[in-house]
Tab-separated table of C-alpha atoms in Angstrom:
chain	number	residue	atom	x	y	z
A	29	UNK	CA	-20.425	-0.453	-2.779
A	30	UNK	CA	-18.440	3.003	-2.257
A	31	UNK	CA	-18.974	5.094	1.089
A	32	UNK	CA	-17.842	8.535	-0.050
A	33	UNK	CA	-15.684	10.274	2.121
A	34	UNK	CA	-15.187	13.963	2.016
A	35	UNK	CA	-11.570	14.850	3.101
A	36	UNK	CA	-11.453	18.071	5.241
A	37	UNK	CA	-8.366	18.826	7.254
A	38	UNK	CA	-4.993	17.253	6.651
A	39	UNK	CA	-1.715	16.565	8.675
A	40	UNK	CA	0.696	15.955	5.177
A	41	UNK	CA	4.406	14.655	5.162
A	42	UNK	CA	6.550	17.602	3.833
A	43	UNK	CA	9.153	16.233	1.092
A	44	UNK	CA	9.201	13.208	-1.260
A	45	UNK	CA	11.226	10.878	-3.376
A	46	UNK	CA	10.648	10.142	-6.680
A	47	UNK	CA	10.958	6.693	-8.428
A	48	UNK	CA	12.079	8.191	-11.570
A	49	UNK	CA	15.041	6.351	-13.995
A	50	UNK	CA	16.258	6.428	-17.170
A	51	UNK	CA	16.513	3.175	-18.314
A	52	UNK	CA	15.890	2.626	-22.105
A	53	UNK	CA	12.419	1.353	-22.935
A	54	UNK	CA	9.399	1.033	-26.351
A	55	UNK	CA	8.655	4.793	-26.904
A	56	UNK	CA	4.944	4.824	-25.846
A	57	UNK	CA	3.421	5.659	-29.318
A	58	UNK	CA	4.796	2.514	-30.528
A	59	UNK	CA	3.401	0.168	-28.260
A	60	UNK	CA	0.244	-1.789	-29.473
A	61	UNK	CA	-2.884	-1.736	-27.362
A	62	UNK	CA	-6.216	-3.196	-28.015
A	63	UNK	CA	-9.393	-2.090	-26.834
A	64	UNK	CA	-11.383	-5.161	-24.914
A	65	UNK	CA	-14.092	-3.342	-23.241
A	66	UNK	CA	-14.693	0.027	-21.477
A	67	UNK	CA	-12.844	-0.399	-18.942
A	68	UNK	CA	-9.787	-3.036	-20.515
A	69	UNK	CA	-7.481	-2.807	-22.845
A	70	UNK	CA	-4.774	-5.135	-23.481
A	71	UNK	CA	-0.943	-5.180	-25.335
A	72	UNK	CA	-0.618	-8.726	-26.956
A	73	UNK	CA	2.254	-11.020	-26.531
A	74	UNK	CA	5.260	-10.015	-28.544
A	75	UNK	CA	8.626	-10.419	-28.172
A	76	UNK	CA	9.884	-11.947	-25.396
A	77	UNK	CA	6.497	-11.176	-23.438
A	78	UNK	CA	5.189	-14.307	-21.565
A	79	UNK	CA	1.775	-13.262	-20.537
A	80	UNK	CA	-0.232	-10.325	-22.646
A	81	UNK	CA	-0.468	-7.167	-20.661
A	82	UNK	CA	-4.199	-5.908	-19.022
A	83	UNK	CA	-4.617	-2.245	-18.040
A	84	UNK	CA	-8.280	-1.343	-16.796
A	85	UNK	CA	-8.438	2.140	-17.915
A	86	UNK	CA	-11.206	4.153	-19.845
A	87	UNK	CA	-10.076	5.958	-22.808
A	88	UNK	CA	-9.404	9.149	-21.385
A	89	UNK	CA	-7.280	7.703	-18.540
A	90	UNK	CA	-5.456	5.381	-21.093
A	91	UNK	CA	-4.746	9.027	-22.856
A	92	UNK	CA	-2.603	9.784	-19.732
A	93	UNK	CA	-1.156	6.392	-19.581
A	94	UNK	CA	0.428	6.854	-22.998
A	95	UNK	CA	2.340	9.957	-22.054
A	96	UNK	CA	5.148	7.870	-19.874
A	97	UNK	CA	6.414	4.841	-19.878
A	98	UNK	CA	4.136	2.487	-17.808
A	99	UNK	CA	3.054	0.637	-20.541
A	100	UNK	CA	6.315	-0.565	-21.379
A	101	UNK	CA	6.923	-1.266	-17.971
A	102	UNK	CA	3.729	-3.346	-18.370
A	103	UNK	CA	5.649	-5.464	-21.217
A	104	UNK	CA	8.881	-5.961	-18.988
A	105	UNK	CA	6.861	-7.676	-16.051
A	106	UNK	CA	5.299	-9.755	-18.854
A	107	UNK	CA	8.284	-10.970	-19.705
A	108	UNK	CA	9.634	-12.388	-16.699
A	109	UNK	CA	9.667	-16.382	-15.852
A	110	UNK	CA	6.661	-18.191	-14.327
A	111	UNK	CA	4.318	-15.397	-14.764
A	112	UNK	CA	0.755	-16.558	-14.418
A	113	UNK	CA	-2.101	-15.313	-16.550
A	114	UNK	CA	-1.593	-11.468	-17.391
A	115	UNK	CA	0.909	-8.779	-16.758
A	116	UNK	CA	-1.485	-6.235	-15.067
A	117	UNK	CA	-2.366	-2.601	-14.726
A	118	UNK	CA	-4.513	-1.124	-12.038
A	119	UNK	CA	-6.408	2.360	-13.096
A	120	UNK	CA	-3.728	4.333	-11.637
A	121	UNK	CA	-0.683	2.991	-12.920
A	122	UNK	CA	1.916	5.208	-13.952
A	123	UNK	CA	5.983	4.841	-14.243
A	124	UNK	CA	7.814	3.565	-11.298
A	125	UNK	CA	11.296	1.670	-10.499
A	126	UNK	CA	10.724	-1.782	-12.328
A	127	UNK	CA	7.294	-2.516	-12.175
A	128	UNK	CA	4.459	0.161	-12.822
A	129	UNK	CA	3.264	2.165	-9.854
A	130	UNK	CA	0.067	0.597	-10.023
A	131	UNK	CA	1.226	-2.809	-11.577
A	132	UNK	CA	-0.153	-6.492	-10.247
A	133	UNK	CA	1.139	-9.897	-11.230
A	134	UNK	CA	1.013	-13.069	-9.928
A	135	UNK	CA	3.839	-15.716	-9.881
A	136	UNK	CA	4.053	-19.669	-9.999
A	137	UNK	CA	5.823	-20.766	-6.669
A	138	UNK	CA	7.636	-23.645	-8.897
A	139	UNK	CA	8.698	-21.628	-12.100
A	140	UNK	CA	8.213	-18.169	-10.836
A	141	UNK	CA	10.309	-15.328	-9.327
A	142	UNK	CA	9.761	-12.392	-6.563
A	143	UNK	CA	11.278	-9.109	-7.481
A	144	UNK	CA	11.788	-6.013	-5.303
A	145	UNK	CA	10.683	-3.800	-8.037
A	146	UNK	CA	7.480	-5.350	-7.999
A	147	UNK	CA	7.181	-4.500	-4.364
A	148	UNK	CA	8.735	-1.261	-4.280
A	149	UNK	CA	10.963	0.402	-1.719
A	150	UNK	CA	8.529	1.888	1.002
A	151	UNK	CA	7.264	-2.104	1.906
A	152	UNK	CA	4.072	-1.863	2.995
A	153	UNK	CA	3.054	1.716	1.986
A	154	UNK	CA	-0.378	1.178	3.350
A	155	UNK	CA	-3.525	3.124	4.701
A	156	UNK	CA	-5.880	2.327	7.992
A	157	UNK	CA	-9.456	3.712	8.321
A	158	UNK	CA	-10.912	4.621	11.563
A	159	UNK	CA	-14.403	5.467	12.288
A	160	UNK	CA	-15.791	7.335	15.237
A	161	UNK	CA	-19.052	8.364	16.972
A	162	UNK	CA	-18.182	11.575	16.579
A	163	UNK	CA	-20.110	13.925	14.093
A	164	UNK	CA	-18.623	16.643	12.540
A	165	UNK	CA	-20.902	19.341	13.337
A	166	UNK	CA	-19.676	18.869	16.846
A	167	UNK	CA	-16.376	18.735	15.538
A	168	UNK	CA	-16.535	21.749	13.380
A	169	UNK	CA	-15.467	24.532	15.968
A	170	UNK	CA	-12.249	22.682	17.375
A	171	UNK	CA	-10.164	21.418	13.951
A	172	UNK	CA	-7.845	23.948	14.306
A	173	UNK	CA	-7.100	22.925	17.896
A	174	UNK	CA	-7.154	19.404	16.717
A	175	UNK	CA	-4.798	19.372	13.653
A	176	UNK	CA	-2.570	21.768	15.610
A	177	UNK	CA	-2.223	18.781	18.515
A	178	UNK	CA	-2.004	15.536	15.519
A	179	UNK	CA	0.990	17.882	14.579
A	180	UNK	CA	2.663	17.594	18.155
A	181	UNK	CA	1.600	14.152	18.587
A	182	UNK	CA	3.093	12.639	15.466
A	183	UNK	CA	6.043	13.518	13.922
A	184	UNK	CA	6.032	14.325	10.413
A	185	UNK	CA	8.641	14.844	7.569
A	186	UNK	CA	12.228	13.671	6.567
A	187	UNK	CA	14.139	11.987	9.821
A	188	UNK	CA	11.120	12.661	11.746
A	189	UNK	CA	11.401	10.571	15.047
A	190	UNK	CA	9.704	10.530	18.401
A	191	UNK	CA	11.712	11.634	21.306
A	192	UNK	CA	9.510	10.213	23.759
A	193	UNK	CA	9.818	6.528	22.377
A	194	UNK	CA	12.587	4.580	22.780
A	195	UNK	CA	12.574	1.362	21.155
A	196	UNK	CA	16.064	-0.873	21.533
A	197	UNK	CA	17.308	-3.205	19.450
A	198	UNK	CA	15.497	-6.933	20.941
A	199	UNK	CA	12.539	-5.209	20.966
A	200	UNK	CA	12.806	-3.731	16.833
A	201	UNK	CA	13.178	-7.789	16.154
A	202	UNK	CA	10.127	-8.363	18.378
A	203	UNK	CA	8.350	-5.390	16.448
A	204	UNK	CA	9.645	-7.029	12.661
A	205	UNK	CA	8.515	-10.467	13.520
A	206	UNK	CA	4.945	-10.191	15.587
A	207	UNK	CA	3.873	-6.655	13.668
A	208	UNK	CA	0.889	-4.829	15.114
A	209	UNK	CA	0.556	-7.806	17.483
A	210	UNK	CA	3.287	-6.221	19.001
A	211	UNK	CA	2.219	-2.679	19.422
A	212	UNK	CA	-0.800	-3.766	20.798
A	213	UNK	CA	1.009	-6.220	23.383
A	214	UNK	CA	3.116	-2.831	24.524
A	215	UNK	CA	-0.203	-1.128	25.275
A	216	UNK	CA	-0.683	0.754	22.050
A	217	UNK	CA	-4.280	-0.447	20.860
A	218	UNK	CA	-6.619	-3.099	21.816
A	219	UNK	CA	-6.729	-6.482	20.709
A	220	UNK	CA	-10.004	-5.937	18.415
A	221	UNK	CA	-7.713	-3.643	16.185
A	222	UNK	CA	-6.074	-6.664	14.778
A	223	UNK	CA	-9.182	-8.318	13.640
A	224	UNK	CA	-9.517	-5.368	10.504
A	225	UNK	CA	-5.817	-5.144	9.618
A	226	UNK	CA	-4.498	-7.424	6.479
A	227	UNK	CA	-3.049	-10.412	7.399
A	228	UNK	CA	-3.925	-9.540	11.055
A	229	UNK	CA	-0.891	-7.517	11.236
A	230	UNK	CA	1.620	-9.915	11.359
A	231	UNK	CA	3.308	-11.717	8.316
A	232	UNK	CA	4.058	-15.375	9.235
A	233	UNK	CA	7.322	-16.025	7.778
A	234	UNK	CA	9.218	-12.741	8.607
A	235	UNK	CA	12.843	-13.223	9.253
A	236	UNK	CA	14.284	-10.332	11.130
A	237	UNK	CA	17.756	-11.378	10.640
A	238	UNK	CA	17.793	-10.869	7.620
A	239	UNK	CA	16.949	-6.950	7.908
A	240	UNK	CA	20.567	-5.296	7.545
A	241	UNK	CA	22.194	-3.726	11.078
A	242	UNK	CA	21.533	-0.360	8.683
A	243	UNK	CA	18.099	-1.087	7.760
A	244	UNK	CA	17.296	-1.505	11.642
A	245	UNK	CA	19.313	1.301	12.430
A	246	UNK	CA	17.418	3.902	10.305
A	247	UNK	CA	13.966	2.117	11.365
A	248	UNK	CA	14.689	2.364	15.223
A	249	UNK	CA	14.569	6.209	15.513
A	250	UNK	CA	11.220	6.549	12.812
A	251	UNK	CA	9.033	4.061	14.321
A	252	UNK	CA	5.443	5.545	14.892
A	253	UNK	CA	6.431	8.427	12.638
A	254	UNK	CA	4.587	9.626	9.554
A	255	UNK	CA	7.550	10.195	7.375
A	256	UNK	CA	7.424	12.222	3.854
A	257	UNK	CA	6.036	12.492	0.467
A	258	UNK	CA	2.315	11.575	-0.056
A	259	UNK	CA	2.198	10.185	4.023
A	260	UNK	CA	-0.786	11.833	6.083
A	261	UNK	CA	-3.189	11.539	8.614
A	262	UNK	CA	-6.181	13.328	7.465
A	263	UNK	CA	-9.312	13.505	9.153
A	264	UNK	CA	-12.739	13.156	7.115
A	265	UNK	CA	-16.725	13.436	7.217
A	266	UNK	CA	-18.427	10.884	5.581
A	267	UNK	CA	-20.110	12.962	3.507
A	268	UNK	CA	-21.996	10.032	1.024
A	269	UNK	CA	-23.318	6.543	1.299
A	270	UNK	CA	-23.780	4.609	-1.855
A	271	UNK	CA	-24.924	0.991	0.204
A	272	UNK	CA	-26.526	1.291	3.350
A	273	UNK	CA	-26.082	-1.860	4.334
A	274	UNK	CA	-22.202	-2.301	3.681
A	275	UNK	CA	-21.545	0.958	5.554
A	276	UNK	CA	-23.453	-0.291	8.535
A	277	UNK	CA	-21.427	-3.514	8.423
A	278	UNK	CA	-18.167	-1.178	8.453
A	279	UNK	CA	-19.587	1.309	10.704
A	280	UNK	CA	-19.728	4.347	9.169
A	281	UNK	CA	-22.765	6.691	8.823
A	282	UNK	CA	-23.354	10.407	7.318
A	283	UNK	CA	-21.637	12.781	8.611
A	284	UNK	CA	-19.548	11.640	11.162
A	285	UNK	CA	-15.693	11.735	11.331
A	286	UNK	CA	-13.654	9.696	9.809
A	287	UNK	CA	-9.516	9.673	9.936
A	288	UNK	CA	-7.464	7.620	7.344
A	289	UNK	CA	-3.641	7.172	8.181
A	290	UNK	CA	-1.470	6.929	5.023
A	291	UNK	CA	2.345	5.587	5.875
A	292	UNK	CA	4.338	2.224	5.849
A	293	UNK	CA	7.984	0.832	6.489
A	294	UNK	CA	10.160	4.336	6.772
A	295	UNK	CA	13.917	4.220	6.408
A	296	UNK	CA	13.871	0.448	7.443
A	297	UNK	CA	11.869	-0.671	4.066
A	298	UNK	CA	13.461	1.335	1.876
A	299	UNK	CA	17.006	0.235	3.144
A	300	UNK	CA	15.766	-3.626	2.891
A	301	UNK	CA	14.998	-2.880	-0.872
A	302	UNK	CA	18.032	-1.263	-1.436
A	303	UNK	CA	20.144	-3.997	0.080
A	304	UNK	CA	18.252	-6.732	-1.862
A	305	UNK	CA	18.594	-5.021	-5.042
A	306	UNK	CA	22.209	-5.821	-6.070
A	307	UNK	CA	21.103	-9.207	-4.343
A	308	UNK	CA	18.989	-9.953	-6.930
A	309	UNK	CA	20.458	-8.329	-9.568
A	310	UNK	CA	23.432	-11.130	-9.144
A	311	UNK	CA	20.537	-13.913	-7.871
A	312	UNK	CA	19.224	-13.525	-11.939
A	313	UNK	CA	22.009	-13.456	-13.665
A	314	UNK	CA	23.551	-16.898	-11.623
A	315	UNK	CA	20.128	-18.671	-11.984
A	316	UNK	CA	19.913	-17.306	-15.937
A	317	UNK	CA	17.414	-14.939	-16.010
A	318	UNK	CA	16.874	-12.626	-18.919
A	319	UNK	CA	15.926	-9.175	-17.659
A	320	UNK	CA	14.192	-7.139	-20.066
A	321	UNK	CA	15.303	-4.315	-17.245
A	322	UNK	CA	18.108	-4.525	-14.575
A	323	UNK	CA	15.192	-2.841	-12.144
A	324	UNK	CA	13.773	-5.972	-12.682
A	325	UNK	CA	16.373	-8.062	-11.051
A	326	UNK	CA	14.930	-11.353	-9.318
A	327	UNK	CA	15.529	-14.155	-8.112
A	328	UNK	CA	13.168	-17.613	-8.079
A	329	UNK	CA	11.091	-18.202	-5.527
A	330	UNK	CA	12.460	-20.466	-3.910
A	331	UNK	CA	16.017	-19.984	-3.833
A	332	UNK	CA	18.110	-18.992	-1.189
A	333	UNK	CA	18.087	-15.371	-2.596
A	334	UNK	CA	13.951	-15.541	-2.967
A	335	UNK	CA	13.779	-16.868	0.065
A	336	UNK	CA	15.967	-14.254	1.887
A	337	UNK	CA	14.199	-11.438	0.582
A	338	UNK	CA	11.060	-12.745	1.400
A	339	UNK	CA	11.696	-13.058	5.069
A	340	UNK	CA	13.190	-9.771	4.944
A	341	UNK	CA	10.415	-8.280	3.400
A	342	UNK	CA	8.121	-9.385	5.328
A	343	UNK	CA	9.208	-8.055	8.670
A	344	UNK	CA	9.731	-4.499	7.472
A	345	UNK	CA	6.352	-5.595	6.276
A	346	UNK	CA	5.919	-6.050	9.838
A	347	UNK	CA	7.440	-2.911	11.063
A	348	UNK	CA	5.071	-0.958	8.901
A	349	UNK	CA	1.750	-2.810	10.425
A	350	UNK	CA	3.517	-1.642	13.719
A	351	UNK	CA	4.212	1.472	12.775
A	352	UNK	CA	-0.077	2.502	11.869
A	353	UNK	CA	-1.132	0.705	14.912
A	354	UNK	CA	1.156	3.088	17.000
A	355	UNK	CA	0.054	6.237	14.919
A	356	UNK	CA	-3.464	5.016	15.684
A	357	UNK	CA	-3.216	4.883	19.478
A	358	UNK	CA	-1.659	8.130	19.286
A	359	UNK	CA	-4.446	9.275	17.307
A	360	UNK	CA	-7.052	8.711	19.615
A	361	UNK	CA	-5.199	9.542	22.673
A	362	UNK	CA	-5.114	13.404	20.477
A	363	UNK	CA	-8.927	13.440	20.023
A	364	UNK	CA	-9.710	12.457	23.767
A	365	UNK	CA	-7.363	15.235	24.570
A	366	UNK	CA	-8.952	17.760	22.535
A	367	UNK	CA	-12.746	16.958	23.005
A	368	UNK	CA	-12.453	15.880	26.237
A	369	UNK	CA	-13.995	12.492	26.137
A	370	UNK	CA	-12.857	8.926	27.147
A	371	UNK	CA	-12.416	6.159	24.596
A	372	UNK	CA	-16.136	4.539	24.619
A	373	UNK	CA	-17.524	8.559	24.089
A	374	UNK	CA	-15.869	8.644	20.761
A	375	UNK	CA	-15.954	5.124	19.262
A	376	UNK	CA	-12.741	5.142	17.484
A	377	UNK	CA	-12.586	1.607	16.126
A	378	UNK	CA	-10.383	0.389	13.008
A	379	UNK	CA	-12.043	0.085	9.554
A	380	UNK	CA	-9.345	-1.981	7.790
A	381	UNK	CA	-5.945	-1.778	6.904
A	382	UNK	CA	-4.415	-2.457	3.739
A	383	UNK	CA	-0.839	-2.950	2.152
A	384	UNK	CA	-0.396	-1.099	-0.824
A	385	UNK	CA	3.457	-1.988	-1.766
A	386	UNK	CA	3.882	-6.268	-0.633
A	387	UNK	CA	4.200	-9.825	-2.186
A	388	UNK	CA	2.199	-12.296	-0.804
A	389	UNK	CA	1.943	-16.209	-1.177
A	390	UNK	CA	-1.948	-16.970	-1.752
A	391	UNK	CA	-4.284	-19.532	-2.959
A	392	UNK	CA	-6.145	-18.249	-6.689
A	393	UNK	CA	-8.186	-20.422	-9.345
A	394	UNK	CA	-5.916	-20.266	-12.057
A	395	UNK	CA	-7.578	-22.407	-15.399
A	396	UNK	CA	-10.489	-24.190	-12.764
A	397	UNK	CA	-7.479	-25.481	-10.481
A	398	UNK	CA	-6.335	-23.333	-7.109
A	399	UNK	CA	-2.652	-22.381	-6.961
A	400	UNK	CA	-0.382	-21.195	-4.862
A	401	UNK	CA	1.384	-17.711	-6.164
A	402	UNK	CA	3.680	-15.365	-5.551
A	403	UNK	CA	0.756	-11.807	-6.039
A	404	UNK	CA	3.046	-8.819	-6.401
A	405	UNK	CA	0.881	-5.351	-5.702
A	406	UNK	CA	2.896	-2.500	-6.152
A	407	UNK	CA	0.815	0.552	-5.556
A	408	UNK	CA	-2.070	-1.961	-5.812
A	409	UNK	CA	-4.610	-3.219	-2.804
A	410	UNK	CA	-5.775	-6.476	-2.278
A	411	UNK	CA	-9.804	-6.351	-2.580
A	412	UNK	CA	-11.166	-10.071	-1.515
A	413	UNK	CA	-14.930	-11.353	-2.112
A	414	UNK	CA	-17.613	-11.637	0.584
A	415	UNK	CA	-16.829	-14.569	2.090
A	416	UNK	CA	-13.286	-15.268	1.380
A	417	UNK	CA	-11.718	-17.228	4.607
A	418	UNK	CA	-9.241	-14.179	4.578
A	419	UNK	CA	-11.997	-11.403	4.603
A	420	UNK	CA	-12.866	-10.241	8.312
A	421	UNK	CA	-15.776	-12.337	10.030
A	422	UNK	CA	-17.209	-9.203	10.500
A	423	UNK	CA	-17.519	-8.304	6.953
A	424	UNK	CA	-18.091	-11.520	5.406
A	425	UNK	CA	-21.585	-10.737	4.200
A	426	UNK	CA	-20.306	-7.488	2.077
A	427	UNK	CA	-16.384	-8.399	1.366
A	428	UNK	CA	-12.923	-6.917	1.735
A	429	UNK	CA	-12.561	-2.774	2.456
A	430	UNK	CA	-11.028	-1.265	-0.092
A	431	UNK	CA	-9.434	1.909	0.788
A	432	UNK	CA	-9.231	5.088	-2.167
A	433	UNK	CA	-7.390	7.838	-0.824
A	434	UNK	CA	-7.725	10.673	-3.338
A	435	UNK	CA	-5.345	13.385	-3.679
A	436	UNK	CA	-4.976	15.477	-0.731
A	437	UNK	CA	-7.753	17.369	0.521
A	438	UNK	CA	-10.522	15.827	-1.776
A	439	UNK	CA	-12.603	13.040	-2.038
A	440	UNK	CA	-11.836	9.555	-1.008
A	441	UNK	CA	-13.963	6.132	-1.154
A	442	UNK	CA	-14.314	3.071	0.779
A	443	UNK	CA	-15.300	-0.237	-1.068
A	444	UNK	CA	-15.365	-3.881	-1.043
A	445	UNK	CA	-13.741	-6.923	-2.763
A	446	UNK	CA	-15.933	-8.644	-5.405
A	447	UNK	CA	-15.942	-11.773	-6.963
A	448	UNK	CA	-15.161	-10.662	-10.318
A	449	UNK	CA	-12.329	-8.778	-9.137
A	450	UNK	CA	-10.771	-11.596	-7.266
A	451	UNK	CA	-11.120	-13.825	-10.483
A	452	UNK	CA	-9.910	-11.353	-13.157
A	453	UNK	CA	-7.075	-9.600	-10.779
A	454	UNK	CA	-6.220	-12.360	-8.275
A	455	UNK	CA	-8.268	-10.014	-6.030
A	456	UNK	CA	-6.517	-6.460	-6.544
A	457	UNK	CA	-7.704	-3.310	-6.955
A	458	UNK	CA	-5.812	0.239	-7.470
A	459	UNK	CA	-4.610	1.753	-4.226
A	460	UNK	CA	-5.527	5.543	-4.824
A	461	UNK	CA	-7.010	8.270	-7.101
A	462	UNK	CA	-3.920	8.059	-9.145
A	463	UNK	CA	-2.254	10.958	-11.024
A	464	UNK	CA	-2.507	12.801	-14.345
A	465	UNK	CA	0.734	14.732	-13.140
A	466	UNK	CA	4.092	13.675	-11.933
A	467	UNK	CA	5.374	14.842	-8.449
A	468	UNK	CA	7.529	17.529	-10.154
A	469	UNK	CA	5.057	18.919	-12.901
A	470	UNK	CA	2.212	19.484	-10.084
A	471	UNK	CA	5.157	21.072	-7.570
A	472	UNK	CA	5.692	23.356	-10.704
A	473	UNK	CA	1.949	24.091	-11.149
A	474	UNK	CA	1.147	25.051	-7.519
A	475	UNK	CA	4.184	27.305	-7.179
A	476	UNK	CA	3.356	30.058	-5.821
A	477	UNK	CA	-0.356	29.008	-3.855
């Protein structure tokens, strides 16, 4: 099922950071692929790889692929202990620190390890979907009034902060350990919100003592704060419906507006992965691990490193769930304001909410037994079945939403979890249009528009 949603006016972050390194890898004419199917190919095991490697691609995406090195960063993650079933790559995988961007694999919780570069630094990069009642021919004559006030409302770029929210230091370690749950407990959303975010918001297990004095320091100041980069808030028309009758179970119909919030953990994930990275980097080589790349560096599972970094990632986790569900309330208070119309006149109700950057403990049938795993999605979505005790009540007939932001100002899709995904990819799905450019070479290309 896709919903098709036509992306019309943005609010964009202003500056980025880029995940580039220059660690020596398999130049990627060298590196062996096989074509499965249409839509699979796959790099045997060789070397010291584990697992083979699985990147759904066409041909003329896998064409892209070739020209950096993601496909050797498919190998490394291949290569590390415990590693269950396949190394894989999502459609729009390309390099990133450690792991791909775009790069899923699943762990064994007894053999296995959890890595930071398979999470990535901004920790629960994620996006929410809201519908609305409003259609966009009524909307039409009062964008510019309504971008210009999602501007003022929430703060956007490097260091961007709020002045008018203060939030101390008990309550951050509130905010890291109860998520969105907490946001909506201070008044900022309704309870209903939490039934269509991942996980509910919250991340049992999050340990906010374990979040550096620094990390919480930076993530005080930026919560409820767009950021930089690739973050927006973009307002849409649904401008195509594919299946009727999955749209009306999420709520969405032709040509009314639509606004998907792109952001996640701010200075307080990134300065979580940082700290954890020299962490782990010792955590591998005291427990033995071979690192086919030092951005690799792990630790098991369930060591006292593993376990650290879990709890730690988990409440920035946290902080990010927080973070949307405060940029949501502040979206709709900015559309009341500017159409003049109370909460039940525009309908404003959350899709979903996904994690795009996370590692997760969950249940998959792995050789006709279920196992607990470690799932690393970096720049990856989870997509779950129809059905699936973790999919919504409310969409349990049609699965998961899967949110597909496309690149800024065009076309992006809403679609569900399958079963087929959920058995091939441990339930995973790519997390955006993807990119046949790097950050730099399209910079260099728009110049000047």
């Amino acid at each position: 099922m896709e919903v098709h949603i036509f992306s019309s006016f943005l609010v964009p972050g202003r500056a980025g950071l880029s995940d580039r390194y220059n660690s020596p890898m398999a130049q990627p004419d060298s590196i062996r692929v096989e074509k499965l199917d249409d839509c699979r190919f796959t790099i045997p095991v060789q070397g010291r790889m584990n697992v083979p490697g699985v990147v759904y691609a066409d041909e003329r995406l896998m064409a892209d692929i070739r020209k950096d090195q993601a496909l050797a960063q498919v190998m490394n993650v291949a290569c590390l202990p415990g590693i269950v079933r396949a190394s894989l790559a999502m459609p729009d995988i390309h390099w990133g620190y450690g792991f791909p961007i775009g790069g899923v694999a699943a762990f064994d919780l007894e053999h296995g390890v959890i890595s930071p570069g398979g999470v990535g630094y901004d920790i629960n990069c994620g996006v929410r979907l809201l519908r609305s009642d409003l259609a966009a021919a009524e909307a039409a004559g009062r964008m510019r009034d309504l971008v210009e006030a999602l501007f003022r409302n929430i703060p956007t770029g490097v260091g961007s902060h709020r002045k008018d929210l203060r939030l101390d230091a008990r309550s951050e370690k509130k905010l890291l350990a109860q998520g969105a749950r907490w946001a909506v407990g201070q008044g900022f959303g309704e309870e209903r919100d939490l039934l269509h975010i991942e996980e509910g918001g919250c991340l049992e297990g999050a340990e906010p003592d374990q979040v550096s004095e620094r990390a919480r320091e930076r993530g005080r100041p930026q919560l409820g704060t767009l950021g930089s980069g690739n973050h927006f808030v973009e307002v849409q028309r649904v401008e195509e419906i594919y299946d009727e009758a999955a749209a009306g179970a999420l709520g969405l119909a032709p040509g009314s507006i639509a606004i998907s919030i792109h952001t996640g953990s701010r200075g307080l994930g990134y300065q979580v992965c940082d700290d954890f990275l020299q962490v782990m980097l010792r955590a591998a080589g005291a427990h033995g691990i071979h690192l086919p790349d030092p951005q690799l560096c792990c630790a098991p599972i369930g060591s006292p490193e593993g376990r650290r970094y879990l709890g730690a990632m988990y409440a920035a986790a946290n902080f990010a769930f927080g973070n949307r569900q405060l940029i949501t309330h502040w979206v709709r208070q900015t559309f009341e304001e500017t159409f003049a119309r109370g909460p039940r006149g525009l309908g404003i109700e959350v899709v979903y909410d996904v994690c795009h950057n996370i590692a997760k403990i969950e249940t998959h049938l792995v050789e006709g037994k279920e196992r607990s795993l470690c799932v690393h999605r970096k720049g990856a979505t989870r997509a779950f079945p129809p059905g699936h005790p973790r999919t919504p009540a409310a969409y349990a007939a049609v699965g998961q939403p899967v949110l597909i932001p496309g690149d800024m100002g065009r076309c992006s899709y809403v679609l569900v979890g399958t079963a087929r995904a959920y058995e091939e990819t441990f339930g995973s799905t790519c997390h955006g249009a993807g990119r046949r450019l790097s950050r730099h070479a399209a910079k260099k290309q728009a110049r000047g528009r």
